[in-house]
PDB file of C-alpha atoms in Angstrom:
ATOM      1  CA  MET A   1      98.842 100.834 129.077  1.00  0.00           C
ATOM      2  CA  PRO A   2      97.146 103.914 127.638  1.00  0.00           C
ATOM      3  CA  SER A   3     100.404 105.695 126.783  1.00  0.00           C
ATOM      4  CA  ILE A   4     101.658 102.769 124.698  1.00  0.00           C
ATOM      5  CA  ARG A   5      98.278 102.451 122.960  1.00  0.00           C
ATOM      6  CA  ALA A   6      98.233 106.181 122.262  1.00  0.00           C
ATOM      7  CA  ALA A   7     101.719 105.988 120.779  1.00  0.00           C
ATOM      8  CA  MET A   8     100.664 103.021 118.647  1.00  0.00           C
ATOM      9  CA  ALA A   9      97.633 104.976 117.453  1.00  0.00           C
ATOM     10  CA  VAL A  10      99.793 107.942 116.418  1.00  0.00           C
ATOM     11  CA  VAL A  11     102.174 105.632 114.553  1.00  0.00           C
ATOM     12  CA  GLY A  12      99.180 103.914 112.947  1.00  0.00           C
ATOM     13  CA  LEU A  13      97.798 107.276 111.847  1.00  0.00           C
ATOM     14  CA  ALA A  14     101.118 108.257 110.311  1.00  0.00           C
ATOM     15  CA  LEU A  15     101.485 104.986 108.422  1.00  0.00           C
ATOM     16  CA  ALA A  16      97.828 104.398 107.526  1.00  0.00           C
ATOM     17  CA  PRO A  17      97.825 106.302 104.232  1.00  0.00           C
ATOM     18  CA  LEU A  18     100.631 104.030 103.013  1.00  0.00           C
ATOM     19  CA  ALA A  19      98.903 100.821 104.028  1.00  0.00           C
ATOM     20  CA  VAL A  20      96.173 100.858 101.399  1.00  0.00           C
ATOM     21  CA  ALA A  21      97.479 101.971  98.036  1.00  0.00           C
ATOM     22  CA  LEU A  22      94.772 100.683  95.716  1.00  0.00           C
ATOM     23  CA  PRO A  23      94.696 101.591  92.031  1.00  0.00           C
ATOM     24  CA  ALA A  24      92.009 104.056  90.993  1.00  0.00           C
ATOM     25  CA  SER A  25      90.156 101.241  89.237  1.00  0.00           C
ATOM     26  CA  ALA A  26      89.834  99.130  92.393  1.00  0.00           C
ATOM     27  CA  ALA A  27      86.215  98.390  93.228  1.00  0.00           C
ATOM     28  CA  PRO A  28      84.797  99.493  96.593  1.00  0.00           C
ATOM     29  CA  ALA A  29      84.315  95.851  97.560  1.00  0.00           C
ATOM     30  CA  GLN A  30      88.040  95.257  97.050  1.00  0.00           C
ATOM     31  CA  ALA A  31      88.894  98.279  99.184  1.00  0.00           C
ATOM     32  CA  SER A  32      86.540  97.098 101.932  1.00  0.00           C
ATOM     33  CA  ALA A  33      87.946  93.581 101.847  1.00  0.00           C
ATOM     34  CA  LYS A  34      91.498  94.824 102.419  1.00  0.00           C
ATOM     35  CA  LEU A  35      90.561  96.698 105.589  1.00  0.00           C
ATOM     36  CA  GLY A  36      89.005  95.568 108.833  1.00  0.00           C
ATOM     37  CA  GLN A  37      85.642  97.002 109.806  1.00  0.00           C
ATOM     38  CA  CYS A  38      85.654 100.138 111.995  1.00  0.00           C
ATOM     39  CA  ASP A  39      83.561  99.139 114.965  1.00  0.00           C
ATOM     40  CA  ASP A  40      83.838 101.953 117.496  1.00  0.00           C
ATOM     41  CA  ALA A  41      84.994 105.571 117.918  1.00  0.00           C
ATOM     42  CA  TYR A  42      88.083 106.679 119.850  1.00  0.00           C
ATOM     43  CA  PRO A  43      89.603 110.023 120.863  1.00  0.00           C
ATOM     44  CA  ILE A  44      93.052 110.885 119.519  1.00  0.00           C
ATOM     45  CA  LYS A  45      94.977 113.396 121.606  1.00  0.00           C
ATOM     46  CA  LEU A  46      96.473 116.371 119.817  1.00  0.00           C
ATOM     47  CA  GLN A  47      98.504 119.287 121.172  1.00  0.00           C
ATOM     48  CA  ARG A  48      97.457 121.569 124.047  1.00  0.00           C
ATOM     49  CA  GLY A  49      94.628 119.338 125.278  1.00  0.00           C
ATOM     50  CA  TRP A  50      92.729 119.130 121.975  1.00  0.00           C
ATOM     51  CA  GLN A  51      91.501 115.860 120.544  1.00  0.00           C
ATOM     52  CA  ILE A  52      89.523 114.442 117.653  1.00  0.00           C
ATOM     53  CA  THR A  53      87.326 111.378 117.763  1.00  0.00           C
ATOM     54  CA  LEU A  54      87.773 108.925 114.904  1.00  0.00           C
ATOM     55  CA  PRO A  55      86.231 105.609 113.882  1.00  0.00           C
ATOM     56  CA  GLY A  56      88.542 102.739 114.812  1.00  0.00           C
ATOM     57  CA  VAL A  57      88.747  99.071 115.776  1.00  0.00           C
ATOM     58  CA  TRP A  58      87.339  97.916 119.135  1.00  0.00           C
ATOM     59  CA  GLU A  59      89.957  97.399 121.884  1.00  0.00           C
ATOM     60  CA  ASP A  60      92.806  97.871 119.404  1.00  0.00           C
ATOM     61  CA  TYR A  61      92.931 101.634 118.662  1.00  0.00           C
ATOM     62  CA  ASN A  62      93.693 100.624 115.073  1.00  0.00           C
ATOM     63  CA  PHE A  63      92.530 103.334 112.720  1.00  0.00           C
ATOM     64  CA  THR A  64      93.225 101.486 109.473  1.00  0.00           C
ATOM     65  CA  CYS A  65      89.644 100.365 109.031  1.00  0.00           C
ATOM     66  CA  ASN A  66      86.647 101.121 106.827  1.00  0.00           C
ATOM     67  CA  LEU A  67      83.020 102.047 107.390  1.00  0.00           C
ATOM     68  CA  LYS A  68      81.411 100.731 104.231  1.00  0.00           C
ATOM     69  CA  LEU A  69      79.204  98.063 105.784  1.00  0.00           C
ATOM     70  CA  GLY A  70      79.522  98.425 109.547  1.00  0.00           C
ATOM     71  CA  ASP A  71      75.879  98.770 110.396  1.00  0.00           C
ATOM     72  CA  LEU A  72      73.275  96.039 110.690  1.00  0.00           C
ATOM     73  CA  PRO A  73      72.300  93.930 108.784  1.00  0.00           C
ATOM     74  CA  ASN A  74      75.658  94.065 106.980  1.00  0.00           C
ATOM     75  CA  ARG A  75      77.856  93.683 110.034  1.00  0.00           C
ATOM     76  CA  ASP A  76      80.595  91.086 109.916  1.00  0.00           C
ATOM     77  CA  PRO A  77      79.268  88.036 111.847  1.00  0.00           C
ATOM     78  CA  GLN A  78      82.854  87.143 112.774  1.00  0.00           C
ATOM     79  CA  ASN A  79      83.174  90.438 114.682  1.00  0.00           C
ATOM     80  CA  PRO A  80      80.281  90.796 117.139  1.00  0.00           C
ATOM     81  CA  PHE A  81      82.192  93.221 119.366  1.00  0.00           C
ATOM     82  CA  GLY A  82      82.379  96.976 119.502  1.00  0.00           C
ATOM     83  CA  ASN A  83      79.868  99.594 118.496  1.00  0.00           C
ATOM     84  CA  PRO A  84      79.966 100.333 114.750  1.00  0.00           C
ATOM     85  CA  THR A  85      76.924 102.566 115.144  1.00  0.00           C
ATOM     86  CA  ALA A  86      79.041 104.960 117.281  1.00  0.00           C
ATOM     87  CA  ALA A  87      81.757 104.963 114.601  1.00  0.00           C
ATOM     88  CA  ILE A  88      79.266 105.810 111.853  1.00  0.00           C
ATOM     89  CA  LYS A  89      77.561 108.505 113.970  1.00  0.00           C
ATOM     90  CA  THR A  90      80.984 110.075 114.625  1.00  0.00           C
ATOM     91  CA  LEU A  91      81.609 110.251 110.887  1.00  0.00           C
ATOM     92  CA  GLN A  92      78.108 111.600 110.160  1.00  0.00           C
ATOM     93  CA  ARG A  93      78.407 114.363 112.780  1.00  0.00           C
ATOM     94  CA  ASN A  94      81.764 115.399 111.364  1.00  0.00           C
ATOM     95  CA  LEU A  95      80.469 115.396 107.776  1.00  0.00           C
ATOM     96  CA  ASN A  96      77.567 117.609 108.841  1.00  0.00           C
ATOM     97  CA  PHE A  97      79.707 120.129 110.697  1.00  0.00           C
ATOM     98  CA  CYS A  98      82.834 120.241 108.547  1.00  0.00           C
ATOM     99  CA  TYR A  99      81.323 119.693 105.117  1.00  0.00           C
ATOM    100  CA  GLY A 100      77.868 121.229 105.466  1.00  0.00           C
ATOM    101  CA  SER A 101      75.951 118.035 104.791  1.00  0.00           C
ATOM    102  CA  THR A 102      72.576 117.422 106.385  1.00  0.00           C
ATOM    103  CA  LEU A 103      72.868 113.746 107.159  1.00  0.00           C
ATOM    104  CA  ARG A 104      70.529 112.192 109.681  1.00  0.00           C
ATOM    105  CA  ILE A 105      72.719 111.012 112.593  1.00  0.00           C
ATOM    106  CA  ASP A 106      71.353 107.472 112.576  1.00  0.00           C
ATOM    107  CA  GLY A 107      74.500 105.329 112.665  1.00  0.00           C
ATOM    108  CA  LYS A 108      73.682 103.710 109.321  1.00  0.00           C
ATOM    109  CA  TYR A 109      76.138 103.824 106.454  1.00  0.00           C
ATOM    110  CA  GLY A 110      73.441 104.188 103.842  1.00  0.00           C
ATOM    111  CA  ALA A 111      73.319 105.741 100.387  1.00  0.00           C
ATOM    112  CA  ASN A 112      73.237 109.319 101.725  1.00  0.00           C
ATOM    113  CA  THR A 113      76.331 108.857 103.910  1.00  0.00           C
ATOM    114  CA  ALA A 114      78.184 107.121 101.060  1.00  0.00           C
ATOM    115  CA  ALA A 115      77.252 109.980  98.689  1.00  0.00           C
ATOM    116  CA  VAL A 116      78.645 112.613 101.071  1.00  0.00           C
ATOM    117  CA  VAL A 117      81.824 110.553 101.548  1.00  0.00           C
ATOM    118  CA  LYS A 118      82.178 110.430  97.740  1.00  0.00           C
ATOM    119  CA  ARG A 119      81.858 114.234  97.560  1.00  0.00           C
ATOM    120  CA  VAL A 120      84.517 114.611 100.258  1.00  0.00           C
ATOM    121  CA  GLN A 121      86.799 112.174  98.429  1.00  0.00           C
ATOM    122  CA  THR A 122      86.350 114.103  95.175  1.00  0.00           C
ATOM    123  CA  ARG A 123      87.059 117.394  96.961  1.00  0.00           C
ATOM    124  CA  HIS A 124      90.303 115.974  98.333  1.00  0.00           C
ATOM    125  CA  LYS A 125      91.269 114.366  94.984  1.00  0.00           C
ATOM    126  CA  LEU A 126      90.868 110.771  96.200  1.00  0.00           C
ATOM    127  CA  THR A 127      89.192 107.863  94.426  1.00  0.00           C
ATOM    128  CA  ALA A 128      85.483 108.537  94.990  1.00  0.00           C
ATOM    129  CA  ASP A 129      84.330 105.051  95.992  1.00  0.00           C
ATOM    130  CA  GLY A 130      82.225 106.004  99.033  1.00  0.00           C
ATOM    131  CA  VAL A 131      84.346 103.868 101.377  1.00  0.00           C
ATOM    132  CA  TYR A 132      85.555 105.673 104.503  1.00  0.00           C
ATOM    133  CA  GLY A 133      89.067 104.301 105.012  1.00  0.00           C
ATOM    134  CA  PRO A 134      92.486 105.560 106.124  1.00  0.00           C
ATOM    135  CA  GLN A 135      93.159 107.717 103.063  1.00  0.00           C
ATOM    136  CA  THR A 136      89.788 109.453 103.373  1.00  0.00           C
ATOM    137  CA  ARG A 137      90.237 109.897 107.125  1.00  0.00           C
ATOM    138  CA  SER A 138      93.671 111.463 106.695  1.00  0.00           C
ATOM    139  CA  ALA A 139      92.491 113.869 103.987  1.00  0.00           C
ATOM    140  CA  MET A 140      89.308 114.950 105.795  1.00  0.00           C
ATOM    141  CA  ASN A 141      88.902 117.995 107.964  1.00  0.00           C
ATOM    142  CA  TRP A 142      87.826 117.296 111.540  1.00  0.00           C
ATOM    143  CA  ARG A 143      86.316 119.333 114.336  1.00  0.00           C
ATOM    144  CA  GLN A 144      88.416 119.281 117.478  1.00  0.00           C
ATOM    145  CA  TYR A 145      87.305 119.117 121.108  1.00  0.00           C
ATOM    146  CA  ASN A 146      89.086 120.108 124.317  1.00  0.00           C
ATOM    147  CA  PRO A 147      87.723 117.990 127.206  1.00  0.00           C
ATOM    148  CA  GLY A 148      89.552 120.147 129.777  1.00  0.00           C
ATOM    149  CA  THR A 149      87.711 123.303 128.776  1.00  0.00           C
ATOM    150  CA  LYS A 150      84.679 121.540 127.223  1.00  0.00           C
ATOM    151  CA  VAL A 151      85.068 123.628 124.064  1.00  0.00           C
ATOM    152  CA  TRP A 152      84.610 122.597 120.428  1.00  0.00           C
ATOM    153  CA  THR A 153      86.499 124.385 117.664  1.00  0.00           C
ATOM    154  CA  LYS A 154      84.401 126.621 115.438  1.00  0.00           C
ATOM    155  CA  THR A 155      86.309 125.499 112.343  1.00  0.00           C
ATOM    156  CA  CYS A 156      87.613 122.233 110.968  1.00  0.00           C
ATOM    157  CA  SER A 157      91.145 121.288 110.020  1.00  0.00           C
ATOM    158  CA  SER A 158      93.134 118.231 109.008  1.00  0.00           C
ATOM    159  CA  PRO A 159      95.409 117.525 112.006  1.00  0.00           C
ATOM    160  CA  ILE A 160      96.197 113.983 110.877  1.00  0.00           C
TER     161      ILE A 160
END
């Protein structure tokens, strides 16, 4: 049922920053290993018809995932489902609009995307490891969309 899944997603968003409390010295590979791979993008409903689209886990609406190695050829062979390219493109579009980067929207989590994620992490006083995970997602500013009026916000905020 969508309403139960939406409620689970909201609870997951609220608890996600607590789920991965790695020490500052933790290597990016360790951070990636502790989280499942984001493999699609999902809308999260906010107040008054607004929503944000976030990378998440296919058919689970679980937002405690990472986008370090979601694109080919690094994709997890045990998880052939979903669309990690859509998740990465969602992140790239948001980084371009909200943080003024000029990333190519190619769906590849390459060196340029990782570098912008590191800058965002530094700006928000997080460990700058280049891994997009729940702490980075919760600290980031996001552009919101209202599907009822088909309007995008002109500014970004952190509604999570």
